[in-house]
PDB file of C-alpha atoms in Angstrom:
ATOM      1  CA  MET A1234      -0.657  33.783  24.324  1.00 46.00           C
ATOM      2  CA  GLU A1235      -3.360  36.362  24.199  1.00 45.00           C
ATOM      3  CA  ASN A1236      -5.900  34.420  22.217  1.00 47.00           C
ATOM      4  CA  ASN A1237      -7.714  31.753  24.223  1.00 47.00           C
ATOM      5  CA  SER A1238      -9.963  30.728  21.359  1.00 48.00           C
ATOM      6  CA  LEU A1239      -9.943  27.032  20.605  1.00 57.00           C
ATOM      7  CA  LEU A1240      -9.612  27.754  16.912  1.00 65.00           C
ATOM      8  CA  ARG A1241      -6.218  28.746  15.656  1.00 77.00           C
ATOM      9  CA  THR A1242      -5.640  30.817  12.567  1.00 83.00           C
ATOM     10  CA  ASP A1243      -3.336  29.667   9.793  1.00 84.00           C
ATOM     11  CA  LYS A1244      -0.856  32.324  10.827  1.00 87.00           C
ATOM     12  CA  GLU A1245      -0.810  31.110  14.441  1.00 87.00           C
ATOM     13  CA  LEU A1246      -0.335  27.524  13.290  1.00 88.00           C
ATOM     14  CA  ALA A1247       2.490  28.546  10.969  1.00 90.00           C
ATOM     15  CA  GLU A1248       4.237  30.428  13.772  1.00 91.00           C
ATOM     16  CA  LEU A1249       3.790  27.514  16.159  1.00 90.00           C
ATOM     17  CA  TYR A1250       5.174  25.149  13.506  1.00 92.00           C
ATOM     18  CA  GLN A1251       8.215  27.342  12.900  1.00 93.00           C
ATOM     19  CA  ARG A1252       8.920  27.589  16.631  1.00 92.00           C
ATOM     20  CA  HIS A1253       8.941  23.856  17.253  1.00 93.00           C
ATOM     21  CA  VAL A1254       9.494  21.916  14.038  1.00 94.00           C
ATOM     22  CA  ASP A1255      13.244  21.449  14.553  1.00 93.00           C
ATOM     23  CA  GLN A1256      12.831  20.246  18.095  1.00 92.00           C
ATOM     24  CA  VAL A1257      10.044  17.825  17.149  1.00 94.00           C
ATOM     25  CA  TYR A1258      12.103  16.500  14.243  1.00 95.00           C
ATOM     26  CA  ARG A1259      15.160  15.903  16.417  1.00 93.00           C
ATOM     27  CA  LEU A1260      13.099  14.065  19.001  1.00 93.00           C
ATOM     28  CA  CYS A1261      11.451  11.941  16.301  1.00 93.00           C
ATOM     29  CA  TYR A1262      14.876  11.141  14.868  1.00 92.00           C
ATOM     30  CA  ILE A1263      16.157  10.117  18.295  1.00 90.00           C
ATOM     31  CA  TYR A1264      13.319   7.623  18.609  1.00 89.00           C
ATOM     32  CA  LEU A1265      12.912   6.396  15.050  1.00 88.00           C
ATOM     33  CA  LYS A1266      16.557   6.593  13.874  1.00 85.00           C
ATOM     34  CA  ASN A1267      15.459   7.237  10.305  1.00 85.00           C
ATOM     35  CA  PRO A1268      14.989  10.639   8.609  1.00 90.00           C
ATOM     36  CA  VAL A1269      12.033   9.514   6.498  1.00 89.00           C
ATOM     37  CA  ASP A1270      10.141   8.049   9.440  1.00 90.00           C
ATOM     38  CA  ALA A1271      11.031  11.122  11.495  1.00 92.00           C
ATOM     39  CA  GLU A1272       9.548  13.431   8.840  1.00 94.00           C
ATOM     40  CA  ASP A1273       6.357  11.369   8.750  1.00 93.00           C
ATOM     41  CA  ALA A1274       6.150  11.506  12.531  1.00 94.00           C
ATOM     42  CA  VAL A1275       6.622  15.284  12.544  1.00 95.00           C
ATOM     43  CA  GLN A1276       3.740  15.627  10.123  1.00 95.00           C
ATOM     44  CA  SER A1277       1.538  13.387  12.273  1.00 95.00           C
ATOM     45  CA  VAL A1278       2.382  15.270  15.467  1.00 95.00           C
ATOM     46  CA  PHE A1279       1.462  18.613  13.930  1.00 94.00           C
ATOM     47  CA  LEU A1280      -1.734  17.142  12.504  1.00 93.00           C
ATOM     48  CA  LYS A1281      -2.626  16.066  16.034  1.00 93.00           C
ATOM     49  CA  LEU A1282      -1.947  19.602  17.162  1.00 91.00           C
ATOM     50  CA  ILE A1283      -4.183  21.067  14.462  1.00 89.00           C
ATOM     51  CA  LYS A1284      -7.006  18.663  15.330  1.00 89.00           C
ATOM     52  CA  SER A1285      -6.658  19.162  19.078  1.00 88.00           C
ATOM     53  CA  GLN A1286      -8.702  21.632  21.032  1.00 80.00           C
ATOM     54  CA  MET A1287      -5.820  22.220  23.431  1.00 84.00           C
ATOM     55  CA  VAL A1288      -5.418  25.740  24.794  1.00 86.00           C
ATOM     56  CA  PHE A1289      -1.846  26.519  25.777  1.00 87.00           C
ATOM     57  CA  ASN A1290      -0.972  28.806  28.647  1.00 89.00           C
ATOM     58  CA  ASP A1291       2.331  29.910  27.123  1.00 89.00           C
ATOM     59  CA  HIS A1292       5.084  28.802  24.729  1.00 87.00           C
ATOM     60  CA  GLU A1293       6.633  26.466  27.292  1.00 89.00           C
ATOM     61  CA  HIS A1294       3.283  24.733  27.727  1.00 91.00           C
ATOM     62  CA  GLU A1295       2.933  24.159  23.979  1.00 90.00           C
ATOM     63  CA  LYS A1296       6.556  22.966  23.810  1.00 91.00           C
ATOM     64  CA  ALA A1297       5.973  20.470  26.619  1.00 92.00           C
ATOM     65  CA  TRP A1298       2.737  19.282  24.971  1.00 94.00           C
ATOM     66  CA  LEU A1299       4.549  18.736  21.686  1.00 94.00           C
ATOM     67  CA  ILE A1300       7.363  16.798  23.381  1.00 93.00           C
ATOM     68  CA  VAL A1301       4.979  14.471  25.176  1.00 93.00           C
ATOM     69  CA  THR A1302       2.826  14.031  22.062  1.00 95.00           C
ATOM     70  CA  THR A1303       5.933  13.348  19.964  1.00 95.00           C
ATOM     71  CA  ARG A1304       7.230  10.799  22.436  1.00 94.00           C
ATOM     72  CA  ASN A1305       3.890   9.004  22.570  1.00 94.00           C
ATOM     73  CA  HIS A1306       3.489   9.052  18.796  1.00 94.00           C
ATOM     74  CA  CYS A1307       6.993   7.663  18.254  1.00 92.00           C
ATOM     75  CA  LYS A1308       6.357   4.895  20.774  1.00 91.00           C
ATOM     76  CA  ASP A1309       3.165   4.016  18.905  1.00 92.00           C
ATOM     77  CA  VAL A1310       5.076   3.944  15.620  1.00 90.00           C
ATOM     78  CA  LEU A1311       7.705   1.658  17.123  1.00 88.00           C
ATOM     79  CA  LYS A1312       5.013  -0.711  18.419  1.00 87.00           C
ATOM     80  CA  ASN A1313       3.219  -0.822  15.069  1.00 82.00           C
ATOM     81  CA  TRP A1314       3.296  -4.199  13.289  1.00 73.00           C
ATOM     82  CA  TRP A1315       4.820  -2.600  10.189  1.00 71.00           C
ATOM     83  CA  THR A1316       7.776  -1.306  12.150  1.00 68.00           C
ATOM     84  CA  THR A1317       8.384  -4.546  14.005  1.00 69.00           C
ATOM     85  CA  ARG A1318       8.216  -6.758  10.920  1.00 66.00           C
ATOM     86  CA  ARG A1319      10.008  -4.770   8.244  1.00 65.00           C
ATOM     87  CA  VAL A1320      13.615  -5.213   7.184  1.00 59.00           C
ATOM     88  CA  ALA A1321      15.970  -2.261   7.005  1.00 61.00           C
ATOM     89  CA  LEU A1322      17.010  -1.290   3.499  1.00 54.00           C
ATOM     90  CA  ASN A1323      20.698  -1.629   4.269  1.00 57.00           C
ATOM     91  CA  ALA A1324      20.071  -5.238   5.274  1.00 55.00           C
ATOM     92  CA  LEU A1325      18.770  -6.070   1.803  1.00 48.00           C
ATOM     93  CA  PRO A1326      21.363  -7.589  -0.546  1.00 49.00           C
ATOM     94  CA  GLU A1327      20.825  -5.345  -3.587  1.00 46.00           C
ATOM     95  CA  VAL A1328      20.814  -1.889  -2.160  1.00 39.00           C
ATOM     96  CA  SER A1329      22.846   0.138  -4.631  1.00 42.00           C
ATOM     97  CA  SER A1330      23.272   3.384  -2.761  1.00 43.00           C
ATOM     98  CA  TRP A1331      21.529   5.569  -0.273  1.00 40.00           C
ATOM     99  CA  ASN A1332      22.263   9.237  -0.338  1.00 43.00           C
ATOM    100  CA  GLY A1333      19.885  10.154   2.436  1.00 46.00           C
ATOM    101  CA  HIS A1334      21.154  12.939   4.590  1.00 42.00           C
ATOM    102  CA  GLU A1335      21.565  11.497   8.040  1.00 43.00           C
ATOM    103  CA  PRO A1336      23.331  13.251  10.817  1.00 44.00           C
ATOM    104  CA  SER A1337      26.534  11.528  11.689  1.00 50.00           C
ATOM    105  CA  GLY A1338      28.879  11.662  14.576  1.00 69.00           C
ATOM    106  CA  LYS A1339      30.164   9.323  17.142  1.00 72.00           C
ATOM    107  CA  VAL A1340      28.259  10.847  20.063  1.00 74.00           C
ATOM    108  CA  LEU A1341      24.921  10.881  18.249  1.00 75.00           C
ATOM    109  CA  ALA A1342      25.374   7.295  17.092  1.00 77.00           C
ATOM    110  CA  ARG A1343      26.187   6.177  20.618  1.00 80.00           C
ATOM    111  CA  LEU A1344      23.310   8.188  22.059  1.00 80.00           C
ATOM    112  CA  LEU A1345      20.909   6.538  19.620  1.00 79.00           C
ATOM    113  CA  SER A1346      22.148   3.114  20.617  1.00 83.00           C
ATOM    114  CA  LEU A1347      21.265   3.643  24.289  1.00 85.00           C
ATOM    115  CA  PRO A1348      18.026   2.208  25.689  1.00 87.00           C
ATOM    116  CA  GLU A1349      15.056   4.549  25.280  1.00 85.00           C
ATOM    117  CA  LYS A1350      14.825   5.645  28.911  1.00 85.00           C
ATOM    118  CA  TYR A1351      18.413   6.877  28.864  1.00 88.00           C
ATOM    119  CA  LYS A1352      18.538   8.499  25.440  1.00 86.00           C
ATOM    120  CA  THR A1353      15.282  10.405  25.929  1.00 86.00           C
ATOM    121  CA  VAL A1354      16.328  11.843  29.269  1.00 88.00           C
ATOM    122  CA  LEU A1355      19.863  12.667  28.064  1.00 87.00           C
ATOM    123  CA  TYR A1356      18.540  14.322  24.913  1.00 84.00           C
ATOM    124  CA  LEU A1357      15.942  16.442  26.717  1.00 86.00           C
ATOM    125  CA  TYR A1358      18.397  17.402  29.464  1.00 87.00           C
ATOM    126  CA  TYR A1359      21.425  18.296  27.343  1.00 83.00           C
ATOM    127  CA  PHE A1360      19.983  19.325  23.977  1.00 79.00           C
ATOM    128  CA  GLU A1361      16.660  20.861  25.021  1.00 81.00           C
ATOM    129  CA  GLU A1362      18.003  22.095  28.377  1.00 84.00           C
ATOM    130  CA  TYR A1363      15.131  20.951  30.540  1.00 88.00           C
ATOM    131  CA  SER A1364      15.753  20.733  34.269  1.00 89.00           C
ATOM    132  CA  VAL A1365      15.352  17.528  36.233  1.00 90.00           C
ATOM    133  CA  LYS A1366      12.146  18.907  37.755  1.00 91.00           C
ATOM    134  CA  GLU A1367      10.697  19.762  34.348  1.00 88.00           C
ATOM    135  CA  LEU A1368      11.619  16.325  33.006  1.00 88.00           C
ATOM    136  CA  SER A1369       9.990  14.751  36.033  1.00 89.00           C
ATOM    137  CA  GLU A1370       6.717  16.529  35.344  1.00 87.00           C
ATOM    138  CA  MET A1371       6.887  15.979  31.603  1.00 85.00           C
ATOM    139  CA  LEU A1372       7.762  12.284  31.663  1.00 85.00           C
ATOM    140  CA  GLY A1373       5.738  11.392  34.754  1.00 86.00           C
ATOM    141  CA  HIS A1374       8.634  10.024  36.799  1.00 89.00           C
ATOM    142  CA  LYS A1375      10.047  11.070  40.165  1.00 92.00           C
ATOM    143  CA  GLU A1376      12.979  13.475  40.135  1.00 92.00           C
ATOM    144  CA  SER A1377      15.169  10.805  41.710  1.00 93.00           C
ATOM    145  CA  THR A1378      14.302   8.461  38.846  1.00 93.00           C
ATOM    146  CA  ILE A1379      15.265  11.108  36.289  1.00 92.00           C
ATOM    147  CA  GLN A1380      18.561  11.735  38.104  1.00 92.00           C
ATOM    148  CA  THR A1381      19.283   8.009  38.185  1.00 93.00           C
ATOM    149  CA  GLN A1382      18.508   7.681  34.473  1.00 92.00           C
ATOM    150  CA  LEU A1383      20.770  10.645  33.707  1.00 91.00           C
ATOM    151  CA  SER A1384      23.581   9.180  35.766  1.00 91.00           C
ATOM    152  CA  ARG A1385      23.284   5.698  34.288  1.00 92.00           C
ATOM    153  CA  GLY A1386      22.905   7.101  30.790  1.00 89.00           C
ATOM    154  CA  ARG A1387      26.057   9.189  31.205  1.00 88.00           C
ATOM    155  CA  LYS A1388      27.968   6.161  32.483  1.00 89.00           C
ATOM    156  CA  ARG A1389      26.816   4.006  29.574  1.00 88.00           C
ATOM    157  CA  LEU A1390      27.632   6.752  27.082  1.00 84.00           C
ATOM    158  CA  LYS A1391      31.034   7.249  28.694  1.00 83.00           C
ATOM    159  CA  ILE A1392      31.782   3.543  28.470  1.00 84.00           C
ATOM    160  CA  ASP A1393      30.551   3.371  24.873  1.00 81.00           C
ATOM    161  CA  LEU A1394      32.617   6.355  23.814  1.00 78.00           C
ATOM    162  CA  GLY A1395      35.603   5.452  25.888  1.00 73.00           C
ATOM    163  CA  VAL A1396      36.832   7.645  28.684  1.00 61.00           C
ATOM    164  CA  ASN A1397      39.525   9.209  26.504  1.00 55.00           C
ATOM    165  CA  TYR A1398      37.028  10.474  23.937  1.00 54.00           C
ATOM    166  CA  LEU A1399      35.155  12.617  26.468  1.00 51.00           C
ATOM    167  CA  GLU A1400      38.375  13.948  27.952  1.00 53.00           C
ATOM    168  CA  GLN A1401      39.648  14.894  24.481  1.00 53.00           C
ATOM    169  CA  GLN A1402      36.465  16.847  23.770  1.00 52.00           C
ATOM    170  CA  LYS A1403      37.131  19.157  26.746  1.00 47.00           C
ATOM    171  CA  TYR A1404      40.291  20.568  25.163  1.00 45.00           C
TER     172      TYR A1404
END
């Protein structure tokens, strides 16, 4: 990052967006469990980035900032009165069909069903390949807490998937 100016050009913003949009979307989807809400959250996170005066030291710094901002934004969305009081479309009696493109898969479904503290840590550790130390700094918890959450999350995921499923995936 050569430019330390607080103002970013359109080209810099476009490059930053292209670098991180997939990661931000996946994290939003992990939290919100809905592609439409995840897309809205991605837009909001990048709007926050555009409005911010944050100067990043390097690409890892901007990535960490986006992860923390995404997590906080998704938590705010989940606490919002609209989110807590609405009814899911599939719970309504006259839903004819929904052709939304949602990722499927047994592991993803089970990961999404885990409590937030486990799914966030497991996602960032395995999918984004952050170390325990990096997660500790990013999430504001001790390294031992992150390790405990990883261990408990793995155990819960293993139980949910069944021991045989994980052993079958090795071969």
